Amino acid sequence: MQQQVGLYRQCVLRPVRAMTRPKHQDDATAAVLRRTRMMLLLLLLMFSLSSFPSVTAECPGGCTCYDEAVECYDQKLNRIPDNILPATKTLILINNEISDIESLAYLRELQFLNLDNNKIRDIESLANLTQLAILYLYRNNIMDIKSLAHLTKLETLDLSYNEIMDIESLAHLTELETLDLSNNNISELKHGAFANLSKLQSLFLYTNKIENIETGVFNNLTSLESLSLHDNSIHNLDSEIFKGLTRLEKLTLSNNNITEVKNRVFSNLPKLQILDLQNNKISGIERESFTYLTKLETLILSNNNISEVQNGAFANFSKLQSLDLSYNFIMDIESLSHLTELETLNLSNNNISEVKNGAFTNLWKLQALFLSGNKIDNIETGAFNNLTSLRALFLDYNNIHKIDLDMFKGLKKLNRLFLDHNMIRNIPPGTFDSLASLSVLQLDNNPLTCDCNILLFVNVLKKNYPQRDVLGDNDPSCHFPVEMSKKPLKEITENDFNCTSPEIIMAPENKTVSVGEQLQLSCKAVGDPEPFITWAKDDIELELGQRVQVFQNNTLIISKVERTDGGQYKCVASNYLGRKSFEAMVNVNGMQVRLCRQCALRPVRAMTVPMHQDAATAIFRRTMVLLLLLLMFFFSLSSFPSVTAECPGKCKCKVEFAFEIINVYCSHQELDRIPDRIPPAIKLLDLSYNEIRDIESLAHLTKLESLDLSHNEIRDIESLAHLTGLQSLDLSYNEIRDIESLAHLTELQLLYLRYNEIRDIESLAHLTEIQLLMLSNNNISEVKNGAFANLSKLQTLLLNGNKIENIETGVFNNLTSLESLFLHENNIHKLDLEMFKGLTKLNRLFLDHNMIRNIPPGTFDSLTSLSLLQLDHNPLTCDCNILFFFNILKKSYPQRDVLGNYDPSCHFPVEMREKSLKEITENDFNCTSPDVIVVPENKAVSVGEQLQLSCKAVGDPEPFITWTKDDIDLELGQRVQVFQNNTLIISKVERMDGGKYKCVASNSLGQNSFEAMINVIGLAENG
């Protein structure tokens, strides 16, 4: 609709001021004056009409005009409209098809021009518009911008999404404050490109092809506050590259090819607050990489190759509030303790295996700590003690086996704690007692042992948090004992166990030892919960160390006994039902000759026999000493068989009591083969992030329980078939296609196969103990029935990022323990009505980023535990079916928003595009119950003939048609078929085919049916 206001409707003729007659004039004079006035008015009117022909100018068709402005949005214009007044100061021609703009040259008063999203190539005519202050040319086909050099009054210039390569002509735009050159073809920034732009505040150069930046190119940008260089091909940052940017507050360099951050490269940026270096190839952070960034508040270094952060690298970050180091290869985190202002720290998806005491010593203001997706198997007591402001702690997807009683002590503000997807078996009573603010505790997907300890834990949770369900919808369940497997923790009661206080069944005994000898005291207790045993000496708890140790069987061993070790020793066995203790007296006397137990036999010093003793006595004594030494020598060989075992070169080893190597860590060592001399009895082997191709030599490691071969170059995995004791196997990021050999690994609980070239997954059906299966980012195009036939213990299944188009009905039916199913980022077009039938424990289902258009009513009805359903980024057709689906969701899950924050939206029809599913109502559609418009007719057919019955119905949602015979659903087969048009055809009719046939049309609003009688008579004539 056209609007004409302002300049386009202003009348030039203005009211003439009334003329006042002097009092001394008579009436005749007054009459003359009145006539004269009328003539003057007439003359003025004629003059206005002849002198101002543009007063009648019309607003151009399809445009809106007001106060020296013309707007023509989305009009499919292929040229500049006519009739635009030369005095126009604002012209907006967004989203048209204009290619020629020569006619703009006469609009010399223009100050604001927006030509976004057109087809413009040549902009020479803009050189005359010297009054322009704001110019938008986003999404055109512009290559040459030399003509813009004349527009010296420009303050804002947007040239993004064009084909520009050369930008030197912009150096003359001295008033420029904002310049957007993103998404062009710029490959180089030459010295002088921004020479005179001293007023520039924001410069956007992201998503170009920039490889080289000449030193000094930014020197004169003394007012620049924001510089965006992300998504380019920058390799090198010269140490003087940012010189002169003394006011820069934000710098983004993400998604480049930067391999190192040189010392002092950012030293010229004293006001920098935000630095983004994510998605590069940075391998290390040196001590002076970020020197002088004292105002920095946010640093993002995620998705790099960082394996080490040198001590002191972050020492000057006195104001840093957010640090993201996720998706790197960091093993040690001790260098972060100086960041006293830090509020968010993301260390997820690194190679951290241990969290030591003191790692977070001074991080008093930290509110969120992300440690997910690492290899953490040990957290020292007190590691989190100083995090008094912590509100969210993410420890999920690690290898944590044990939770210390004081692990979370002092975290009074913690309200979200994620411990899911670990290897936790036991939870000591009181572990979470100090977490007064806890609202979410995620413990699912752990092999929990349900016993009296767990019972106490659940009861304490209910007592401490009576107003809220901290375990939430992802309710953890028992894994052991077998008879309680899969039982939710919320359902266990006192009747499930026989809880008893401690009873000491092996008590320590009184002993007398000599100085230098070894003291060993044993203590064993039974009870449920299993008693916790401590040792005291003279009623003071023993201090353990290198000489005084308590082993896993609770045996106390003191080596090289000293005189002060004598006294009263007490073994104390405790559980929450009580405690028992037993005492033993230890006397230390005399001196012991120190013999070498770990050495070869040494020469025996000659013994002098007193003259009064006979030769027989001397020989006897020599013989006894020799026998004693020989016994000690053989004892050393038998007692310490693995003492000579060496850790393979470049690897790190974890040694257990008696010097037995149980874990070998060889990640990030650039190995091209399996190391030699790996002890055959090891339980854990980490060979991730190497260049290994051949793994045949692993076949002898039959005691292995955990094997990590991720990030190598492996294709053939047949040799793994011998490792039948494996419980955890990571083969992610390799080149594997064939996985048939994995069918033998029936003890597997965790299997990671992400980022390979796998197509066929049928051999996985034998892995009956599997709980976590990651198959994301492979070449799987079809999931056939039976692929997961025996995986009744599977809890998490990842199939995202494949090429899946077809999922056969019933493929998931046996996954009765499944809690999380990831199917996003595939090519799924259709959801079968019974695709998810039987998944009663499923609480998270990801179907986003597919090609799903329609959702049959009832598709998710059986998912009674569903808490999150991700459907965004699908080309959904919004109709009565979708409305019904959404209403069912609201009715089935009234207490929770299962669609979450990623709200899906309509894609079809066009008039509803981008409308949120949560916003659609009955008013958007005309929903009707079924109406049968083509009805089946009564028929008589002969035996052997073909019977055809038609049925067609209309309605919204589109009716679903079924056929019955004598009120029983027809069984379809080779002879009885229903085709896409819902026509029923029975070939080679038999006598039993006679009867009442009914066509039933149904949708969410109701059903309609029609009947037809079929008589079968006679026999078909031959030939």
Short mmCIF file of C-alpha atoms in Angstrom, two decimals, residues 340-538:
data_model
loop_
_atom_site.label_atom_id
_atom_site.label_comp_id
_atom_site.label_asym_id
_atom_site.label_seq_id
_atom_site.Cartn_x
_atom_site.Cartn_y
_atom_site.Cartn_z
CA THR A 340 41.64 -15.83 41.25
CA GLU A 341 38.82 -14.03 39.34
CA LEU A 342 37.83 -17.04 37.22
CA GLU A 343 34.09 -17.81 37.17
CA THR A 344 33.90 -20.40 34.34
CA LEU A 345 36.57 -23.02 33.52
CA ASN A 346 36.00 -25.53 30.71
CA LEU A 347 38.51 -28.40 30.55
CA SER A 348 36.16 -30.96 29.04
CA ASN A 349 37.33 -33.51 26.46
CA ASN A 350 41.05 -33.48 27.22
CA ASN A 351 43.42 -36.22 28.41
CA ILE A 352 43.31 -35.46 32.12
CA SER A 353 43.64 -38.67 34.11
CA GLU A 354 44.16 -37.25 37.59
CA VAL A 355 42.96 -34.21 39.53
CA LYS A 356 45.55 -33.42 42.16
CA ASN A 357 45.11 -31.57 45.40
CA GLY A 358 45.91 -27.90 44.83
CA ALA A 359 44.93 -27.81 41.14
CA PHE A 360 42.20 -25.26 41.90
CA THR A 361 43.70 -23.79 45.09
CA ASN A 362 42.94 -20.09 44.57
CA LEU A 363 39.83 -20.27 42.38
CA TRP A 364 37.47 -18.99 45.08
CA LYS A 365 35.14 -17.27 42.57
CA LEU A 366 34.76 -20.24 40.21
CA GLN A 367 31.08 -21.00 39.57
CA ALA A 368 31.19 -23.59 36.76
CA LEU A 369 33.85 -26.27 36.24
CA PHE A 370 33.66 -28.58 33.21
CA LEU A 371 35.80 -31.76 33.37
CA SER A 372 33.54 -33.99 31.24
CA GLY A 373 34.90 -36.40 28.64
CA ASN A 374 38.39 -36.86 30.08
CA LYS A 375 40.10 -40.02 31.37
CA ILE A 376 39.94 -39.13 35.04
CA ASP A 377 40.34 -42.19 37.25
CA ASN A 378 41.74 -40.50 40.36
CA ILE A 379 40.64 -37.37 42.23
CA GLU A 380 42.76 -36.60 45.25
CA THR A 381 40.97 -35.80 48.48
CA GLY A 382 40.55 -32.05 48.87
CA ALA A 383 40.97 -31.24 45.16
CA PHE A 384 37.74 -29.19 45.17
CA ASN A 385 37.85 -27.91 48.77
CA ASN A 386 38.62 -24.27 47.94
CA LEU A 387 35.88 -23.88 45.32
CA THR A 388 33.50 -22.19 47.74
CA SER A 389 31.53 -20.39 44.97
CA LEU A 390 31.13 -23.43 42.71
CA ARG A 391 27.56 -23.97 41.48
CA ALA A 392 28.02 -26.54 38.67
CA LEU A 393 30.56 -29.38 38.47
CA PHE A 394 30.69 -31.64 35.41
CA LEU A 395 32.59 -34.93 35.88
CA ASP A 396 30.54 -37.05 33.48
CA TYR A 397 32.03 -39.37 30.83
CA ASN A 398 35.25 -40.23 32.71
CA ASN A 399 36.75 -43.37 34.27
CA ILE A 400 36.03 -42.52 37.89
CA HIS A 401 35.81 -45.73 39.91
CA LYS A 402 35.79 -44.40 43.43
CA ILE A 403 34.26 -41.43 45.26
CA ASP A 404 36.13 -40.31 48.34
CA LEU A 405 34.08 -39.46 51.41
CA ASP A 406 35.44 -35.89 51.51
CA MET A 407 35.62 -35.33 47.74
CA PHE A 408 32.94 -32.61 47.71
CA LYS A 409 33.50 -31.22 51.17
CA GLY A 410 33.00 -27.45 51.40
CA LEU A 411 31.00 -27.04 48.16
CA LYS A 412 28.07 -25.40 49.96
CA LYS A 413 26.82 -23.53 46.86
CA LEU A 414 26.99 -26.49 44.47
CA ASN A 415 23.56 -27.12 42.96
CA ARG A 416 24.41 -29.24 39.89
CA LEU A 417 26.75 -32.25 40.03
CA PHE A 418 27.20 -34.55 37.04
CA LEU A 419 28.84 -37.93 37.70
CA ASP A 420 27.01 -39.98 35.05
CA HIS A 421 28.78 -42.28 32.58
CA ASN A 422 31.63 -43.31 34.86
CA MET A 423 32.65 -46.60 36.51
CA ILE A 424 31.43 -45.84 40.03
CA ARG A 425 30.38 -48.90 41.98
CA ASN A 426 30.07 -47.66 45.56
CA ILE A 427 28.97 -44.42 47.19
CA PRO A 428 30.26 -43.98 50.75
CA PRO A 429 27.58 -42.80 53.20
CA GLY A 430 27.82 -39.05 53.74
CA THR A 431 29.55 -38.28 50.43
CA PHE A 432 27.04 -35.58 49.47
CA ASP A 433 25.98 -34.49 52.97
CA SER A 434 27.75 -31.11 52.78
CA LEU A 435 26.05 -30.13 49.48
CA ALA A 436 23.27 -28.09 51.06
CA SER A 437 22.25 -26.37 47.78
CA LEU A 438 22.16 -29.50 45.59
CA SER A 439 19.26 -29.61 43.12
CA VAL A 440 20.57 -31.94 40.38
CA LEU A 441 22.72 -35.03 40.96
CA GLN A 442 23.35 -37.06 37.81
CA LEU A 443 24.51 -40.61 38.57
CA ASP A 444 23.01 -42.67 35.74
CA ASN A 445 25.12 -45.02 33.63
CA ASN A 446 27.39 -46.19 36.45
CA PRO A 447 27.83 -49.89 37.45
CA LEU A 448 26.43 -49.24 40.94
CA THR A 449 26.47 -52.01 43.54
CA CYS A 450 23.20 -51.88 45.44
CA ASP A 451 23.85 -52.68 49.07
CA CYS A 452 23.30 -51.17 52.51
CA ASN A 453 25.62 -48.27 51.61
CA ILE A 454 23.47 -47.32 48.65
CA LEU A 455 20.33 -47.71 50.75
CA LEU A 456 21.74 -45.28 53.31
CA PHE A 457 22.75 -42.90 50.52
CA VAL A 458 19.21 -42.87 49.06
CA ASN A 459 17.62 -42.41 52.48
CA VAL A 460 19.96 -39.52 53.30
CA LEU A 461 19.10 -37.87 49.96
CA LYS A 462 15.40 -38.07 50.74
CA LYS A 463 16.01 -36.69 54.22
CA ASN A 464 18.34 -33.86 53.18
CA TYR A 465 16.32 -32.75 50.15
CA PRO A 466 12.65 -33.44 51.02
CA GLN A 467 11.32 -30.74 48.66
CA ARG A 468 13.12 -31.77 45.51
CA ASP A 469 14.03 -34.89 43.55
CA VAL A 470 17.77 -34.34 43.07
CA LEU A 471 18.19 -37.54 41.04
CA GLY A 472 15.70 -36.16 38.51
CA ASP A 473 14.34 -38.06 35.52
CA ASN A 474 17.64 -39.80 34.76
CA ASP A 475 17.18 -42.13 37.71
CA PRO A 476 20.29 -44.29 38.33
CA SER A 477 19.75 -48.01 38.73
CA CYS A 478 21.50 -51.00 40.29
CA HIS A 479 24.05 -52.91 38.25
CA PHE A 480 25.15 -55.37 40.92
CA PRO A 481 24.13 -57.80 42.35
CA VAL A 482 22.68 -59.53 39.29
CA GLU A 483 19.32 -60.16 40.91
CA MET A 484 18.84 -56.39 41.43
CA SER A 485 20.17 -55.32 38.03
CA LYS A 486 18.24 -52.40 36.51
CA LYS A 487 16.28 -51.74 39.69
CA PRO A 488 16.00 -47.93 40.11
CA LEU A 489 17.67 -46.56 43.23
CA LYS A 490 14.43 -44.80 44.11
CA GLU A 491 12.72 -48.18 44.53
CA ILE A 492 15.16 -49.96 46.86
CA THR A 493 14.10 -50.44 50.49
CA GLU A 494 15.37 -52.03 53.74
CA ASN A 495 13.64 -55.26 52.70
CA ASP A 496 16.15 -55.72 49.89
CA PHE A 497 19.13 -56.15 52.25
CA ASN A 498 20.27 -57.65 55.57
CA CYS A 499 22.30 -54.78 57.02
CA THR A 500 24.62 -55.56 59.97
CA SER A 501 27.18 -53.73 62.13
CA PRO A 502 30.91 -54.65 61.85
CA GLU A 503 32.33 -57.91 63.21
CA ILE A 504 36.13 -58.45 63.28
CA ILE A 505 36.88 -61.96 62.03
CA MET A 506 40.69 -61.65 61.82
CA ALA A 507 42.24 -59.72 64.69
CA PRO A 508 45.80 -58.36 64.97
CA GLU A 509 48.10 -60.38 67.26
CA ASN A 510 50.68 -59.28 69.85
CA LYS A 511 54.18 -59.33 68.33
CA THR A 512 57.81 -58.83 69.20
CA VAL A 513 60.06 -57.55 66.41
CA SER A 514 63.63 -56.36 66.18
CA VAL A 515 64.85 -53.01 64.88
CA GLY A 516 65.22 -53.11 61.09
CA GLU A 517 62.73 -55.93 60.61
CA GLN A 518 59.29 -55.65 58.98
CA LEU A 519 56.12 -55.51 61.09
CA GLN A 520 52.90 -56.93 59.63
CA LEU A 521 49.52 -56.73 61.39
CA SER A 522 46.40 -58.19 59.82
CA CYS A 523 42.80 -57.16 60.38
CA LYS A 524 39.65 -58.27 58.61
CA ALA A 525 36.02 -57.42 59.36
CA VAL A 526 32.63 -58.27 57.92
CA GLY A 527 29.37 -56.35 57.95
CA ASP A 528 26.90 -54.73 55.60
CA PRO A 529 27.72 -52.03 54.63
CA GLU A 530 31.28 -53.34 54.29
CA PRO A 531 33.24 -51.89 57.23
CA PHE A 532 35.85 -49.20 56.74
CA ILE A 533 39.05 -50.09 58.61
CA THR A 534 41.49 -47.60 60.18
CA TRP A 535 44.59 -48.12 62.30
CA ALA A 536 45.66 -46.24 65.44
CA LYS A 537 48.79 -46.39 67.59
CA ASP A 538 48.46 -45.50 71.26
#
